Every structure is written in C-alpha cells, then in structure tokens.
Amino acid sequence: MSNSQSNIKRARDVLSKPISTAFISLIGKAIIVGALTGFIVSIFRWIIDHTLKLLMIIYPMMTQHPQLLIPYIIITILIVFILSRILKPSLLDLVGSGVPQIEAILLNEHQMNAWSVLWRKFIGGLLAICPGLFLGREGPCIQMGACIGQLLGEKFMISKEEKRFLLECGVAAGLSAAFSAPLAGVIFLLEEITFDFHPQGCITALAAAITSDFVTILFFGVRPCLYIPVHTNVPKDCYGWLVLLGILIGLLSFGYQYTLLNLRWWYSKIKFPHIYHSVIPLLLVIPIGLWNARILGGSHDFISYIVSLNQTKNLTSLWGIFIIFFIIRFCFSMISYGASVPGGIFMPILVLGSLIGAIASIVMIHQNIIPATCYLNFVVISMAAYFGAIEEAPFTAITLLTEMVGSVDQILPMTILTFIAYITSNLLGGQPIYASLRKELFPK
C-alpha cells in the first residue's frame, strides 16, 4: 500500500471511530507542551521587547555623550565571549533558527540533547537578539518548543510515534507563542516541517498551539502582535498591478534565497573560528544604532513605524529613505544570520516585505494608480508575498499575516500577490530554504 493510500485509510479510521481514551490522553500531553512552551516563549518575548525599547534610550544617550561608547563596546565584547562559551558545546544544534535541525531530527538524520539545547537557545537567543541584531525571535521559539516536546516525550511512557507527535506539538506551539498565531503554527508544521497530514498529529498540534497562544494572552493581552488597522479594500481596477508587483517580489525573494544560502561561503573567508563570528554583527550594529536606533532588532516595532507613516501627508517624499532602510536591513540581516548565532529569519523577512510594500505603494500613489488609503493594504500583502515566496510556504504566509495583523479583509489580494511571487521565485529556481540549510548542516 502506498503512503498516500495509507494516510487516507488512517484518516478514515480516525474520523469513523469515537475519540479514544489514548487520544484524549495524548491531547492532554499536547496541552502541557503548549502551556510550558507558551510560558517560556512569553518570558523570552518580554525580555526582547523591553530590551529593544531600552536601546531606544541608550543609543540617543551615546549619540549625545560619545564617551559612553567605551563601556558599551566593552559590554558587547563580553557578550561575544559569553555567547561563544554557551554555543561551543552544541554549535551545530544552536546555530541559526533551529528549524533545519528539527527537520533533521524528524527525518532521523540527527539527535539532540533537548535540555542542553533548550537553556542554551534561550540564553544564546537573548544575547544575540537583545543587542539589536537583525534576527527574529520565532526560530529560537520553535526550537525551544520542540525541545519541550521532546523532554516531555522522554518523561512520559509513550510510543515512539506519540513522542514524535509531542515534538511536532512543540514546533506548532513555539510559532504560535512567538506571533500569537495558533493556526499559522499548525500550518507551518504541515507545510514546512512534516509535509504530511496526520489527523491525530494535527489535532494534538492544534491543542498545543491554542494553549500556548492562550498563555501569551495572559502576558501580552488579546491584541494581535502586529495589529494594522486596514479599513479600506484594494479597488478592483488595481488588481492588474498585483501581477507586476508579484513578479518583482518573486525576483527579490529569489535574490534573498540565493544570498542566504551562500552565506557559509562568505563567512568561510574569515580566518578566525566560527564560534567568534558573532563579534562582526555585534560591533557593526553599533554605528547602525547610532544612526537610527528604531531600525534595530527583528523588528515588529519598525513595521509599526512604517505603518504609522500612513498619517503623513508627504508619503511621496519617503521612498528614498525606505530604499536606504531596505538596503541596510537586507545586508545586515544576512550578516546577522550568517554569524553562527541563534536567531530566526521570519521577522527580518517581514520587515523587508513591509518596506517593499511601502515603496511600491508610494510609487503607485504618486502615479495615481492607487488611492493613498491603500498604503497599509500594500504593506500588509507585500509582507505575506515576500515571506511566502522566500519560505516557499504560501499557506503559512497568508495565515500568519492574517492572524498577526488581525484582519481578513485582504485575503484575495494577499493570496493573488503571494501566489504570483511564489511562482516567480520557483520558476527562477527557488527551493525550500530550510531543507537547503538542513542539507548544509547535515550532509549525507
């Protein structure tokens, strides 16, 4: 019997039978995974958010009092030393987002010491992201969730398949807690990690994702984590322009993929140990912060800043600074991610996508192609398209942005733009980014 026939039979069996006691027990364990993941990720998010707000105070102070740069550089070098000590014993497990490592575990290509990775990823992620590197929180959150799922699976007397389910639950719960997006957490698990639909696995993952999101609500409230008040709809006469914008975003997405997947070659030219590569972005981020501290971090605050400019009457005067922001964000995102430090790429991708949308909308507003009220619309749908094309995960992108933004009004233009960008990138030779990174880390 083929895999597809086996999966169909399993689905029919699950749906035709009453829910068993064993399944209820598994859901209970998934809820525990979600609760613990939500708690740890909420603390992780809280520390990052408040530290980045503190940088908004520190950098202006250093601009006014340059002598404060000396102790700040000393602290930065100390962070490099501590980070190297934390990463050294498990560098292969801790480098980057952690998602390729989770894929390798589920494919039986790798094993990890879950407790060691959990605490090292937590502290290492904070040391890398809090100084303002252009890294996302979601990668460490996903891996920490997987570690919690594995630890509980080892603690409970359950089958190997159920242990796998709990690890998958941790993945979904981690992304859910990182962005307060439970549906996106489950769809991400299916579309980018397992590439398979197991009814029991999906239900348990959903239970974990819902629980982790509920815990984050206790910390951060019910407001979507990237709330953007989109109150207008894209006029139907403007839909034709989505094709051209989608092709442009597809080209830019392929460029992002190509650059990211060649980072190892660029960093191989540096003649000191990988474990100390973090000194490069951690020192380079200082002049960026002195220029404009608002640009630092992952960063949803920077997207909120771009969105707030919708109230400005001189939008057409901003396209130049947005292009500069895009170049800086693109280059330093690569420098940050390639430096063998813990951190994700989701938020940096979303920031770049928002800048593409802002630039494109300003040009179209200036040419009277779209009304000025559509500025926010194009910021939102461009984030989804750029993310979906780079990650080759259009369903995750659309669901994630819908949950993060808190609006379903832009589903059709968002779907059209994401689809065109995804197809364009794919035709150029784009490939699943995490699968490619996994092959680099764990060559056969």
PDB file of N, CA and C in Angstrom, residues 103 187-193 195 249-250 253-258 260-261 345-346 349 383-398 418-436:
ATOM      1  N   GLU A 103      13.934  19.586  11.509  1.00  0.00           N
ATOM      2  CA  GLU A 103      13.628  18.771  10.327  1.00  0.00           C
ATOM      3  C   GLU A 103      14.518  17.535  10.301  1.00  0.00           C
ATOM      4  N   ILE A 187      -0.194  25.161  10.483  1.00  0.00           N
ATOM      5  CA  ILE A 187       0.027  25.110   9.036  1.00  0.00           C
ATOM      6  C   ILE A 187       1.515  25.113   8.718  1.00  0.00           C
ATOM      7  N   PHE A 188       2.305  25.879   9.472  1.00  0.00           N
ATOM      8  CA  PHE A 188       3.761  25.867   9.304  1.00  0.00           C
ATOM      9  C   PHE A 188       4.310  24.461   9.528  1.00  0.00           C
ATOM     10  N   LEU A 189       3.819  23.796  10.556  1.00  0.00           N
ATOM     11  CA  LEU A 189       4.256  22.426  10.844  1.00  0.00           C
ATOM     12  C   LEU A 189       3.994  21.511   9.646  1.00  0.00           C
ATOM     13  N   LEU A 190       2.816  21.638   9.048  1.00  0.00           N
ATOM     14  CA  LEU A 190       2.449  20.772   7.924  1.00  0.00           C
ATOM     15  C   LEU A 190       3.186  21.148   6.646  1.00  0.00           C
ATOM     16  N   GLU A 191       3.301  22.443   6.387  1.00  0.00           N
ATOM     17  CA  GLU A 191       3.803  22.909   5.096  1.00  0.00           C
ATOM     18  C   GLU A 191       5.320  22.934   5.010  1.00  0.00           C
ATOM     19  N   GLU A 192       6.000  23.122   6.153  1.00  0.00           N
ATOM     20  CA  GLU A 192       7.454  23.278   6.087  1.00  0.00           C
ATOM     21  C   GLU A 192       8.229  22.238   6.884  1.00  0.00           C
ATOM     22  N   ILE A 193       7.581  21.509   7.778  1.00  0.00           N
ATOM     23  CA  ILE A 193       8.313  20.568   8.622  1.00  0.00           C
ATOM     24  C   ILE A 193       7.989  19.117   8.274  1.00  0.00           C
ATOM     25  N   PHE A 195       5.452  17.947   6.036  1.00  0.00           N
ATOM     26  CA  PHE A 195       4.981  17.729   4.658  1.00  0.00           C
ATOM     27  C   PHE A 195       3.968  16.582   4.593  1.00  0.00           C
ATOM     28  N   ILE A 249       8.360  41.047  -6.520  1.00  0.00           N
ATOM     29  CA  ILE A 249       8.615  40.437  -5.212  1.00  0.00           C
ATOM     30  C   ILE A 249       9.217  39.047  -5.381  1.00  0.00           C
ATOM     31  N   GLY A 250       8.766  38.300  -6.406  1.00  0.00           N
ATOM     32  CA  GLY A 250       9.347  36.988  -6.677  1.00  0.00           C
ATOM     33  C   GLY A 250      10.823  37.078  -7.010  1.00  0.00           C
ATOM     34  N   SER A 253      12.659  37.912  -3.866  1.00  0.00           N
ATOM     35  CA  SER A 253      12.666  36.741  -2.977  1.00  0.00           C
ATOM     36  C   SER A 253      13.746  35.752  -3.380  1.00  0.00           C
ATOM     37  N   PHE A 254      13.865  35.533  -4.685  1.00  0.00           N
ATOM     38  CA  PHE A 254      14.911  34.624  -5.159  1.00  0.00           C
ATOM     39  C   PHE A 254      16.290  35.180  -4.804  1.00  0.00           C
ATOM     40  N   GLY A 255      16.461  36.512  -4.917  1.00  0.00           N
ATOM     41  CA  GLY A 255      17.736  37.130  -4.530  1.00  0.00           C
ATOM     42  C   GLY A 255      18.046  36.929  -3.063  1.00  0.00           C
ATOM     43  N   TYR A 256      17.016  37.005  -2.208  1.00  0.00           N
ATOM     44  CA  TYR A 256      17.200  36.772  -0.771  1.00  0.00           C
ATOM     45  C   TYR A 256      17.629  35.322  -0.536  1.00  0.00           C
ATOM     46  N   GLN A 257      16.920  34.390  -1.170  1.00  0.00           N
ATOM     47  CA  GLN A 257      17.272  32.975  -1.017  1.00  0.00           C
ATOM     48  C   GLN A 257      18.709  32.710  -1.448  1.00  0.00           C
ATOM     49  N   TYR A 258      19.057  33.212  -2.608  1.00  0.00           N
ATOM     50  CA  TYR A 258      20.400  32.956  -3.166  1.00  0.00           C
ATOM     51  C   TYR A 258      21.480  33.484  -2.224  1.00  0.00           C
ATOM     52  N   LEU A 260      21.211  34.183   1.068  1.00  0.00           N
ATOM     53  CA  LEU A 260      21.199  33.474   2.345  1.00  0.00           C
ATOM     54  C   LEU A 260      21.883  32.115   2.244  1.00  0.00           C
ATOM     55  N   LEU A 261      21.623  31.403   1.157  1.00  0.00           N
ATOM     56  CA  LEU A 261      22.180  30.060   1.013  1.00  0.00           C
ATOM     57  C   LEU A 261      23.662  30.058   0.656  1.00  0.00           C
ATOM     58  N   ILE A 345      14.631  34.100  10.913  1.00  0.00           N
ATOM     59  CA  ILE A 345      14.590  34.983   9.750  1.00  0.00           C
ATOM     60  C   ILE A 345      13.175  35.456   9.422  1.00  0.00           C
ATOM     61  N   PHE A 346      12.169  34.968  10.139  1.00  0.00           N
ATOM     62  CA  PHE A 346      10.796  35.353   9.811  1.00  0.00           C
ATOM     63  C   PHE A 346      10.593  36.858   9.909  1.00  0.00           C
ATOM     64  N   ILE A 349      12.416  38.991   7.384  1.00  0.00           N
ATOM     65  CA  ILE A 349      11.764  38.881   6.083  1.00  0.00           C
ATOM     66  C   ILE A 349      10.513  39.757   6.044  1.00  0.00           C
ATOM     67  N   MET A 383       4.171  41.906   2.687  1.00  0.00           N
ATOM     68  CA  MET A 383       4.819  41.085   3.707  1.00  0.00           C
ATOM     69  C   MET A 383       4.506  39.611   3.481  1.00  0.00           C
ATOM     70  N   ALA A 384       3.239  39.313   3.235  1.00  0.00           N
ATOM     71  CA  ALA A 384       2.839  37.923   3.015  1.00  0.00           C
ATOM     72  C   ALA A 384       3.489  37.359   1.760  1.00  0.00           C
ATOM     73  N   ALA A 385       3.503  38.141   0.677  1.00  0.00           N
ATOM     74  CA  ALA A 385       4.047  37.652  -0.592  1.00  0.00           C
ATOM     75  C   ALA A 385       5.548  37.393  -0.493  1.00  0.00           C
ATOM     76  N   TYR A 386       6.278  38.317   0.118  1.00  0.00           N
ATOM     77  CA  TYR A 386       7.734  38.173   0.232  1.00  0.00           C
ATOM     78  C   TYR A 386       8.076  36.982   1.120  1.00  0.00           C
ATOM     79  N   PHE A 387       7.373  36.857   2.233  1.00  0.00           N
ATOM     80  CA  PHE A 387       7.588  35.726   3.140  1.00  0.00           C
ATOM     81  C   PHE A 387       7.233  34.411   2.462  1.00  0.00           C
ATOM     82  N   GLY A 388       6.058  34.356   1.819  1.00  0.00           N
ATOM     83  CA  GLY A 388       5.615  33.114   1.184  1.00  0.00           C
ATOM     84  C   GLY A 388       6.529  32.651   0.078  1.00  0.00           C
ATOM     85  N   ALA A 389       7.087  33.606  -0.690  1.00  0.00           N
ATOM     86  CA  ALA A 389       7.977  33.239  -1.792  1.00  0.00           C
ATOM     87  C   ALA A 389       9.334  32.775  -1.284  1.00  0.00           C
ATOM     88  N   ILE A 390       9.873  33.452  -0.276  1.00  0.00           N
ATOM     89  CA  ILE A 390      11.187  33.061   0.263  1.00  0.00           C
ATOM     90  C   ILE A 390      11.107  31.709   0.957  1.00  0.00           C
ATOM     91  N   GLU A 391      10.101  31.542   1.799  1.00  0.00           N
ATOM     92  CA  GLU A 391       9.960  30.304   2.562  1.00  0.00           C
ATOM     93  C   GLU A 391       9.327  29.181   1.740  1.00  0.00           C
ATOM     94  N   GLU A 392       8.814  29.509   0.541  1.00  0.00           N
ATOM     95  CA  GLU A 392       8.058  28.556  -0.279  1.00  0.00           C
ATOM     96  C   GLU A 392       6.932  27.937   0.551  1.00  0.00           C
ATOM     97  N   ALA A 393       6.233  28.813   1.255  1.00  0.00           N
ATOM     98  CA  ALA A 393       5.148  28.392   2.150  1.00  0.00           C
ATOM     99  C   ALA A 393       4.013  29.404   2.052  1.00  0.00           C
ATOM    100  N   PRO A 394       3.287  29.430   0.929  1.00  0.00           N
ATOM    101  CA  PRO A 394       2.242  30.444   0.755  1.00  0.00           C
ATOM    102  C   PRO A 394       1.104  30.336   1.759  1.00  0.00           C
ATOM    103  N   PHE A 395       0.705  29.108   2.129  1.00  0.00           N
ATOM    104  CA  PHE A 395      -0.393  28.962   3.082  1.00  0.00           C
ATOM    105  C   PHE A 395       0.002  29.487   4.462  1.00  0.00           C
ATOM    106  N   THR A 396       1.220  29.176   4.879  1.00  0.00           N
ATOM    107  CA  THR A 396       1.716  29.699   6.154  1.00  0.00           C
ATOM    108  C   THR A 396       1.757  31.216   6.127  1.00  0.00           C
ATOM    109  N   ALA A 397       2.241  31.774   5.018  1.00  0.00           N
ATOM    110  CA  ALA A 397       2.369  33.227   4.912  1.00  0.00           C
ATOM    111  C   ALA A 397       1.024  33.921   5.037  1.00  0.00           C
ATOM    112  N   ILE A 398       0.043  33.451   4.298  1.00  0.00           N
ATOM    113  CA  ILE A 398      -1.278  34.086   4.301  1.00  0.00           C
ATOM    114  C   ILE A 398      -1.933  33.955   5.675  1.00  0.00           C
ATOM    115  N   THR A 418       0.788  36.745  -3.245  1.00  0.00           N
ATOM    116  CA  THR A 418       1.649  35.680  -2.720  1.00  0.00           C
ATOM    117  C   THR A 418       1.822  34.573  -3.745  1.00  0.00           C
ATOM    118  N   PHE A 419       0.750  34.197  -4.417  1.00  0.00           N
ATOM    119  CA  PHE A 419       0.815  33.134  -5.419  1.00  0.00           C
ATOM    120  C   PHE A 419       1.744  33.521  -6.567  1.00  0.00           C
ATOM    121  N   ILE A 420       1.609  34.733  -7.085  1.00  0.00           N
ATOM    122  CA  ILE A 420       2.443  35.171  -8.210  1.00  0.00           C
ATOM    123  C   ILE A 420       3.907  35.249  -7.791  1.00  0.00           C
ATOM    124  N   ALA A 421       4.170  35.805  -6.604  1.00  0.00           N
ATOM    125  CA  ALA A 421       5.550  35.892  -6.122  1.00  0.00           C
ATOM    126  C   ALA A 421       6.150  34.506  -5.927  1.00  0.00           C
ATOM    127  N   TYR A 422       5.362  33.593  -5.371  1.00  0.00           N
ATOM    128  CA  TYR A 422       5.826  32.214  -5.143  1.00  0.00           C
ATOM    129  C   TYR A 422       6.160  31.527  -6.465  1.00  0.00           C
ATOM    130  N   ILE A 423       5.264  31.638  -7.457  1.00  0.00           N
ATOM    131  CA  ILE A 423       5.504  31.008  -8.759  1.00  0.00           C
ATOM    132  C   ILE A 423       6.728  31.602  -9.433  1.00  0.00           C
ATOM    133  N   THR A 424       6.877  32.927  -9.361  1.00  0.00           N
ATOM    134  CA  THR A 424       8.027  33.589  -9.983  1.00  0.00           C
ATOM    135  C   THR A 424       9.338  33.102  -9.383  1.00  0.00           C
ATOM    136  N   SER A 425       9.418  33.093  -8.056  1.00  0.00           N
ATOM    137  CA  SER A 425      10.626  32.624  -7.387  1.00  0.00           C
ATOM    138  C   SER A 425      10.906  31.168  -7.725  1.00  0.00           C
ATOM    139  N   ASN A 426       9.860  30.352  -7.763  1.00  0.00           N
ATOM    140  CA  ASN A 426      10.023  28.936  -8.065  1.00  0.00           C
ATOM    141  C   ASN A 426      10.535  28.715  -9.480  1.00  0.00           C
ATOM    142  N   LEU A 427      10.026  29.489 -10.431  1.00  0.00           N
ATOM    143  CA  LEU A 427      10.467  29.360 -11.824  1.00  0.00           C
ATOM    144  C   LEU A 427      11.933  29.759 -11.981  1.00  0.00           C
ATOM    145  N   LEU A 428      12.399  30.670 -11.126  1.00  0.00           N
ATOM    146  CA  LEU A 428      13.797  31.091 -11.175  1.00  0.00           C
ATOM    147  C   LEU A 428      14.730  30.070 -10.540  1.00  0.00           C
ATOM    148  N   GLY A 429      14.175  29.070  -9.880  1.00  0.00           N
ATOM    149  CA  GLY A 429      14.994  28.043  -9.238  1.00  0.00           C
ATOM    150  C   GLY A 429      14.965  28.095  -7.731  1.00  0.00           C
ATOM    151  N   GLY A 430      14.006  28.831  -7.151  1.00  0.00           N
ATOM    152  CA  GLY A 430      13.886  28.876  -5.699  1.00  0.00           C
ATOM    153  C   GLY A 430      13.610  27.499  -5.124  1.00  0.00           C
ATOM    154  N   GLN A 431      14.035  27.290  -3.905  1.00  0.00           N
ATOM    155  CA  GLN A 431      13.897  25.986  -3.264  1.00  0.00           C
ATOM    156  C   GLN A 431      13.557  26.167  -1.795  1.00  0.00           C
ATOM    157  N   PRO A 432      12.944  25.163  -1.174  1.00  0.00           N
ATOM    158  CA  PRO A 432      12.623  25.270   0.256  1.00  0.00           C
ATOM    159  C   PRO A 432      13.867  25.612   1.069  1.00  0.00           C
ATOM    160  N   ILE A 433      13.831  26.728   1.745  1.00  0.00           N
ATOM    161  CA  ILE A 433      15.041  27.277   2.335  1.00  0.00           C
ATOM    162  C   ILE A 433      15.538  26.435   3.512  1.00  0.00           C
ATOM    163  N   TYR A 434      14.609  25.927   4.326  1.00  0.00           N
ATOM    164  CA  TYR A 434      15.043  25.147   5.482  1.00  0.00           C
ATOM    165  C   TYR A 434      15.588  23.788   5.069  1.00  0.00           C
ATOM    166  N   ALA A 435      15.020  23.208   4.021  1.00  0.00           N
ATOM    167  CA  ALA A 435      15.551  21.934   3.529  1.00  0.00           C
ATOM    168  C   ALA A 435      16.973  22.124   3.012  1.00  0.00           C
ATOM    169  N   SER A 436      17.220  23.237   2.337  1.00  0.00           N
ATOM    170  CA  SER A 436      18.566  23.518   1.826  1.00  0.00           C
ATOM    171  C   SER A 436      19.551  23.738   2.966  1.00  0.00           C
TER     172      SER A 436
END
